[in-house]
Coordinates of C-alpha atoms in Angstrom, one line a residue:
M1 CA 89.0 133.6 66.1
N2 CA 86.9 136.7 67.4
R3 CA 87.6 138.3 70.6
A4 CA 84.6 136.9 72.5
A5 CA 85.6 133.3 71.6
T6 CA 89.2 134.0 72.7
V7 CA 88.0 135.3 76.1
A8 CA 85.8 132.4 76.6
L9 CA 88.4 129.8 75.7
T10 CA 91.2 131.5 77.7
P11 CA 90.5 129.5 81.0
I12 CA 90.8 126.2 79.1
G13 CA 93.9 127.3 77.6
G14 CA 95.2 128.2 81.0
I15 CA 94.5 124.6 82.1
Y16 CA 96.1 123.2 79.1
G17 CA 99.2 125.3 79.6
I18 CA 99.6 124.2 83.1
F19 CA 99.4 120.6 82.0
V20 CA 102.0 121.1 79.3
K21 CA 104.3 123.0 81.7
A22 CA 104.1 120.3 84.3
R23 CA 105.0 117.6 81.6
N24 CA 107.9 119.6 80.3
T25 CA 109.2 120.0 84.1
C26 CA 109.0 116.2 84.4
Y27 CA 111.3 115.7 81.5
R28 CA 113.6 118.5 82.5
R29 CA 114.0 117.1 86.0
G30 CA 114.4 113.4 84.7
I31 CA 111.1 112.2 86.2
L32 CA 110.1 111.3 82.6
R33 CA 112.9 110.1 80.4
P34 CA 113.1 110.0 76.5
R35 CA 113.7 106.6 74.9
Q36 CA 117.0 105.9 73.0
V37 CA 116.1 104.1 69.7
G38 CA 119.7 103.0 68.9
V39 CA 120.3 105.1 65.8
P40 CA 120.5 108.9 65.1
V41 CA 117.3 110.9 65.4
I42 CA 116.5 114.3 64.1
S43 CA 113.3 115.9 65.2
I44 CA 111.5 118.7 63.3
G45 CA 108.6 120.4 64.9
N46 CA 106.9 123.6 65.9
L47 CA 105.5 125.5 68.9
T48 CA 102.2 126.4 67.2
S49 CA 99.2 124.5 65.5
G50 CA 98.6 125.0 61.9
G51 CA 101.0 125.4 58.9
T52 CA 104.6 126.7 59.7
G53 CA 106.1 125.1 56.6
K54 CA 107.4 122.2 58.5
T55 CA 106.7 119.6 56.0
P56 CA 109.0 121.0 53.3
L57 CA 111.6 121.2 55.9
V58 CA 111.1 117.5 56.8
E59 CA 111.5 116.7 53.1
W60 CA 114.7 118.7 52.6
T61 CA 116.3 117.0 55.7
A62 CA 115.4 113.5 54.5
R63 CA 116.9 114.3 51.0
E64 CA 120.1 115.6 52.7
L65 CA 120.4 112.4 54.8
A66 CA 119.8 110.2 51.7
S67 CA 122.4 112.0 49.8
L68 CA 124.9 110.9 52.5
G69 CA 124.0 107.3 51.8
R70 CA 121.9 106.8 55.0
K71 CA 118.7 104.6 55.1
V72 CA 116.3 107.3 56.2
C73 CA 112.9 106.7 57.8
I74 CA 110.4 109.4 58.6
L75 CA 108.3 108.8 61.6
T76 CA 105.0 110.6 61.7
R77 CA 101.6 110.4 63.5
G78 CA 99.9 110.6 60.1
Y79 CA 97.4 113.3 61.1
G80 CA 93.8 112.8 59.6
R81 CA 94.3 109.2 58.7
N82 CA 91.7 106.3 59.2
K83 CA 92.4 103.9 62.0
S84 CA 94.9 106.2 63.6
A85 CA 95.6 103.7 66.4
R86 CA 97.5 101.2 64.2
Q87 CA 100.8 101.4 62.5
V88 CA 100.8 102.0 58.6
I89 CA 103.8 101.7 56.4
A90 CA 103.2 104.5 54.0
S91 CA 106.4 103.7 52.1
N92 CA 109.2 101.3 52.6
G93 CA 111.5 103.8 50.9
K94 CA 111.1 102.1 47.4
E95 CA 107.3 101.9 46.9
I96 CA 104.2 103.4 48.3
L97 CA 102.3 100.8 50.4
A98 CA 99.2 102.6 51.5
D99 CA 96.6 105.0 50.1
V100 CA 96.0 108.6 51.5
A101 CA 92.9 107.4 53.6
E102 CA 95.4 105.2 55.5
T103 CA 98.2 107.6 55.8
G104 CA 96.8 111.0 55.8
D105 CA 97.6 113.8 53.4
E106 CA 101.2 114.8 54.5
A107 CA 102.6 111.3 55.1
F108 CA 101.3 110.3 51.6
M109 CA 102.8 113.4 50.0
L110 CA 106.2 112.6 51.7
S111 CA 105.9 109.1 50.5
E112 CA 105.4 110.3 46.9
R113 CA 108.0 112.9 46.8
L114 CA 110.7 110.8 48.6
R115 CA 110.3 107.6 46.7
G116 CA 113.6 105.9 46.5
Q117 CA 115.1 108.2 49.3
A118 CA 113.2 107.7 52.5
A119 CA 110.6 105.3 54.1
V120 CA 107.6 106.8 55.9
I121 CA 105.9 105.2 58.8
C122 CA 102.6 106.4 60.5
N123 CA 102.4 105.6 64.2
A124 CA 101.6 107.5 67.3
D125 CA 104.2 105.4 69.2
R126 CA 107.4 106.4 67.5
V127 CA 109.6 104.3 69.7
S128 CA 107.6 101.1 68.5
A129 CA 107.7 102.5 64.9
A130 CA 111.5 103.1 65.2
A131 CA 112.2 99.4 66.4
W132 CA 110.0 98.0 63.6
A133 CA 112.0 100.1 61.0
I134 CA 115.4 99.1 62.3
K135 CA 114.5 95.4 62.2
N136 CA 112.5 95.2 58.9
L137 CA 113.8 98.1 56.8
G138 CA 117.3 98.5 58.1
S139 CA 116.8 102.2 58.9
D140 CA 119.9 103.8 60.3
V141 CA 118.6 107.3 60.9
F142 CA 115.2 108.8 61.6
V143 CA 113.4 112.1 60.9
L144 CA 110.7 112.7 63.4
D145 CA 107.9 114.7 61.9
D146 CA 106.0 117.3 64.0
A147 CA 107.7 116.0 67.2
F148 CA 108.9 119.0 69.2
Q149 CA 106.2 118.1 71.8
H150 CA 106.8 114.5 71.4
Q151 CA 109.6 114.1 74.0
Q152 CA 109.3 110.3 74.5
V153 CA 112.1 109.8 71.7
A154 CA 115.5 111.0 72.5
R155 CA 116.9 113.1 69.6
D156 CA 120.3 114.1 68.5
L157 CA 119.2 117.3 66.8
N158 CA 116.1 119.2 67.7
I159 CA 115.1 121.5 65.0
L160 CA 112.3 124.0 65.6
A161 CA 110.3 125.7 62.7
I162 CA 108.7 129.2 63.3
D163 CA 106.6 130.9 60.7
A164 CA 107.7 134.5 60.1
T165 CA 104.1 135.5 59.0
N166 CA 102.4 134.3 62.3
P167 CA 105.1 133.3 64.7
W168 CA 103.0 133.0 67.9
G169 CA 99.4 134.0 66.9
N170 CA 97.8 135.8 69.8
R171 CA 100.3 134.4 72.2
R172 CA 97.7 132.3 73.9
S173 CA 97.6 128.6 74.5
L174 CA 95.3 126.2 72.6
P175 CA 92.4 126.4 72.2
A176 CA 92.2 130.2 72.9
G177 CA 95.3 130.6 70.6
I178 CA 97.6 128.5 68.5
L179 CA 100.4 127.9 70.9
R180 CA 100.9 124.3 71.9
E181 CA 103.3 125.4 74.7
S182 CA 105.0 128.4 76.1
I183 CA 107.2 130.5 73.8
E184 CA 110.0 130.1 76.3
E185 CA 110.1 126.3 75.6
L186 CA 111.9 127.1 72.4
S187 CA 115.0 127.0 74.5
R188 CA 114.8 123.1 74.0
A189 CA 115.7 123.4 70.3
D190 CA 119.2 123.1 69.0
C191 CA 118.4 125.4 66.2
V192 CA 115.5 127.5 64.7
I193 CA 114.4 127.8 61.2
I194 CA 112.3 130.7 60.5
T195 CA 110.1 129.9 57.5
R196 CA 108.6 132.2 54.9
A197 CA 111.1 134.9 55.9
D198 CA 110.5 136.5 52.6
L199 CA 106.9 137.3 53.4
A200 CA 107.4 139.2 56.6
N201 CA 110.0 141.1 58.6
S202 CA 111.5 138.5 61.0
R203 CA 113.9 140.8 62.9
G204 CA 111.4 141.0 65.9
V205 CA 111.2 137.3 66.0
Q206 CA 114.7 136.8 65.9
D207 CA 115.4 139.3 68.8
E208 CA 112.8 137.5 70.8
I209 CA 114.5 134.1 70.2
Q210 CA 117.8 135.6 71.2
K211 CA 116.2 137.2 74.4
I212 CA 115.0 133.8 75.4
H213 CA 118.0 131.8 74.4
P214 CA 121.0 133.9 73.7
G215 CA 123.2 132.3 71.1
M216 CA 120.4 130.1 69.6
P217 CA 121.4 129.3 65.9
V218 CA 118.7 130.9 63.7
L219 CA 118.4 130.4 60.0
L220 CA 116.0 132.1 57.6
S221 CA 114.2 130.3 54.9
Q222 CA 111.6 130.8 52.1
M223 CA 109.4 128.6 49.9
R224 CA 110.1 128.3 46.3
L225 CA 107.7 127.2 43.6
T226 CA 109.6 124.6 41.4
Q227 CA 107.1 123.3 38.9
L228 CA 103.4 122.7 38.0
L229 CA 102.1 119.2 37.6
E230 CA 98.7 118.1 36.3
V231 CA 96.4 116.9 39.2
A232 CA 95.0 113.9 37.3
T233 CA 98.3 112.6 35.7
N234 CA 101.0 114.0 38.0
I235 CA 102.8 115.0 34.6
P236 CA 104.8 118.2 34.8
L237 CA 103.6 121.2 32.7
L238 CA 106.3 121.8 30.2
D239 CA 105.5 125.6 30.0
P240 CA 104.4 127.2 33.2
E241 CA 104.3 130.6 31.5
E242 CA 101.2 129.7 29.8
I243 CA 99.4 129.5 33.0
R244 CA 100.8 132.8 34.3
A245 CA 99.3 134.5 31.3
L246 CA 95.8 133.3 32.3
P247 CA 93.3 134.5 35.0
A248 CA 93.9 131.7 37.6
G249 CA 92.2 130.5 40.7
A250 CA 94.0 128.9 43.8
F251 CA 92.5 126.7 46.6
C252 CA 93.9 124.8 49.5
G253 CA 93.3 123.2 52.8
L254 CA 96.3 124.5 54.9
G255 CA 97.0 125.9 58.3
N256 CA 98.3 129.0 56.7
P257 CA 96.5 129.4 53.3
E258 CA 97.5 133.0 52.7
S259 CA 101.2 131.9 52.5
F260 CA 100.2 129.8 49.6
F261 CA 98.3 132.6 47.9
Q262 CA 101.1 135.0 48.4
L263 CA 103.7 132.5 47.1
L264 CA 101.6 132.2 43.8
Q265 CA 101.3 135.8 43.4
R266 CA 104.9 136.6 44.0
A267 CA 105.7 133.9 41.4
G268 CA 103.6 136.0 38.9
Y269 CA 100.4 134.2 38.7
S270 CA 97.3 136.4 38.6
L271 CA 94.8 135.1 41.0
T272 CA 91.2 136.2 40.5
Y273 CA 89.7 133.6 42.8
Q274 CA 91.0 132.1 46.1
R275 CA 89.3 129.6 48.4
S276 CA 90.6 128.2 51.5
F277 CA 89.5 125.1 53.6
R278 CA 90.3 123.8 56.9
D279 CA 93.7 122.4 57.3
H280 CA 93.8 118.5 56.0
H281 CA 90.3 119.0 54.5
N282 CA 89.0 115.9 52.9
F283 CA 87.8 117.1 49.4
T284 CA 84.6 115.8 47.9
Q285 CA 83.3 116.0 44.2
A286 CA 80.9 118.5 45.6
D287 CA 83.6 120.7 46.9
V288 CA 85.3 120.5 43.6
D289 CA 82.2 121.4 41.7
L290 CA 81.6 124.4 44.0
I291 CA 85.3 125.6 43.4
V292 CA 84.9 125.3 39.6
R293 CA 81.5 127.1 39.6
A294 CA 82.8 130.0 41.7
A295 CA 86.2 130.2 39.7
L296 CA 84.3 130.3 36.3
S297 CA 82.1 133.1 37.5
E298 CA 85.4 135.1 38.1
G299 CA 86.7 134.3 34.6
V300 CA 89.3 131.7 35.9
R301 CA 91.0 129.6 33.1
A302 CA 93.1 127.4 35.4
L303 CA 93.1 126.2 39.0
L304 CA 96.3 125.9 41.2
T305 CA 96.5 123.9 44.4
T306 CA 99.1 122.3 46.7
A307 CA 100.8 118.8 46.7
K308 CA 99.3 118.1 50.1
D309 CA 95.7 118.7 48.7
A310 CA 96.4 117.0 45.5
A311 CA 96.8 113.7 47.4
K312 CA 93.0 113.8 48.0
L313 CA 92.0 115.2 44.5
S314 CA 93.4 112.9 41.9
S315 CA 90.1 110.7 41.8
L316 CA 87.9 113.8 41.4
N317 CA 86.7 115.4 38.2
F318 CA 87.5 119.0 37.3
E319 CA 85.8 121.0 34.5
L320 CA 88.8 123.4 34.6
P321 CA 92.4 122.6 34.2
C322 CA 93.9 121.9 37.5
Y323 CA 97.7 122.0 38.5
V324 CA 99.7 121.1 41.6
A325 CA 102.1 123.8 42.6
E326 CA 105.3 122.0 43.7
I327 CA 107.0 123.9 46.5
E328 CA 110.3 123.3 48.2
I329 CA 112.2 125.2 51.0
E330 CA 115.3 127.2 50.4
I331 CA 117.4 127.8 53.6
D332 CA 119.9 130.7 53.7
H333 CA 123.2 129.7 54.8
Q334 CA 122.2 126.1 54.7
E335 CA 125.7 124.8 55.1
A336 CA 125.4 125.7 58.8
L337 CA 122.4 123.3 59.0
R338 CA 124.2 120.6 57.1
Q339 CA 126.9 120.7 59.6
Q340 CA 124.6 120.3 62.5
I341 CA 123.0 117.4 60.8
L342 CA 126.5 115.7 60.0
K343 CA 127.4 116.2 63.7
A344 CA 124.1 114.7 64.9
I345 CA 124.5 111.6 62.7
G346 CA 128.3 111.1 63.6
Q347 CA 129.7 112.2 60.1
A348 CA 131.0 115.6 61.0

């Protein structure tokens, strides 16, 4: 965003900030009260709009809970889906029950990657969704996706993700900046996970967190590329080294596209073409044709994209080989987070 736009939007951001502060004050003073849903709840969210690496953290948490024998259900708004006012069961934990248009890209990706381990429900009303899941799926623990601001549901563990590469943006509230609420509100969290800590020096962020909330548990994490899958078939590529040896192109529709490109480059891929789209972009065949033409003009022999984007690409035709870069989060000293999770669900 250029300086002129930032200045023009700052008054609106100020009004937005006042509204959010008033709402937080109502919860803090008990005027508004979170609703208990009857089973343990773990919330994962962020202070900013755009990509913080929250979704891989949601996936990691769900896998940890499933490994403990719990019946896990992820509750998400399902950003970018059709008919957002109605509840959609993306997955019952065993099979996928809706397509990407009905669920949105992130919910669909989580349904695919956590098949057999967690159910996924899209509903802006998380209290209603939780009641349905307990009754119909027997869910005994919930992971709230993108719910730091969604205080209507009481939680037993409140995890905040902060992106080391862009923790606060320009420190202004939406729409003049990327902050959903004041930085000081991080004190509501039980712990902070700094994501992409390998791509930026996070010392300053850690110091600021401790200044706001002394003693706040802070863990560092980074994203790791695990494998490549063919977009059309979802079949793993047996030898990713053959792609590393080729001139490659990368494209994505993420909140923080540069972090994806950096991850690929650090993994040894030679990117001669990069293209980013708006977060949650709905790709069309025209988009793909444009990407392929531009990539070919740069000598590209293979394309790379994200699992989130691949959810909307499988039905489109590529004249170049296209692969999904599967990514997972690695958390330093993850045992400390495991202990917090065990305490939250009563298994410590």
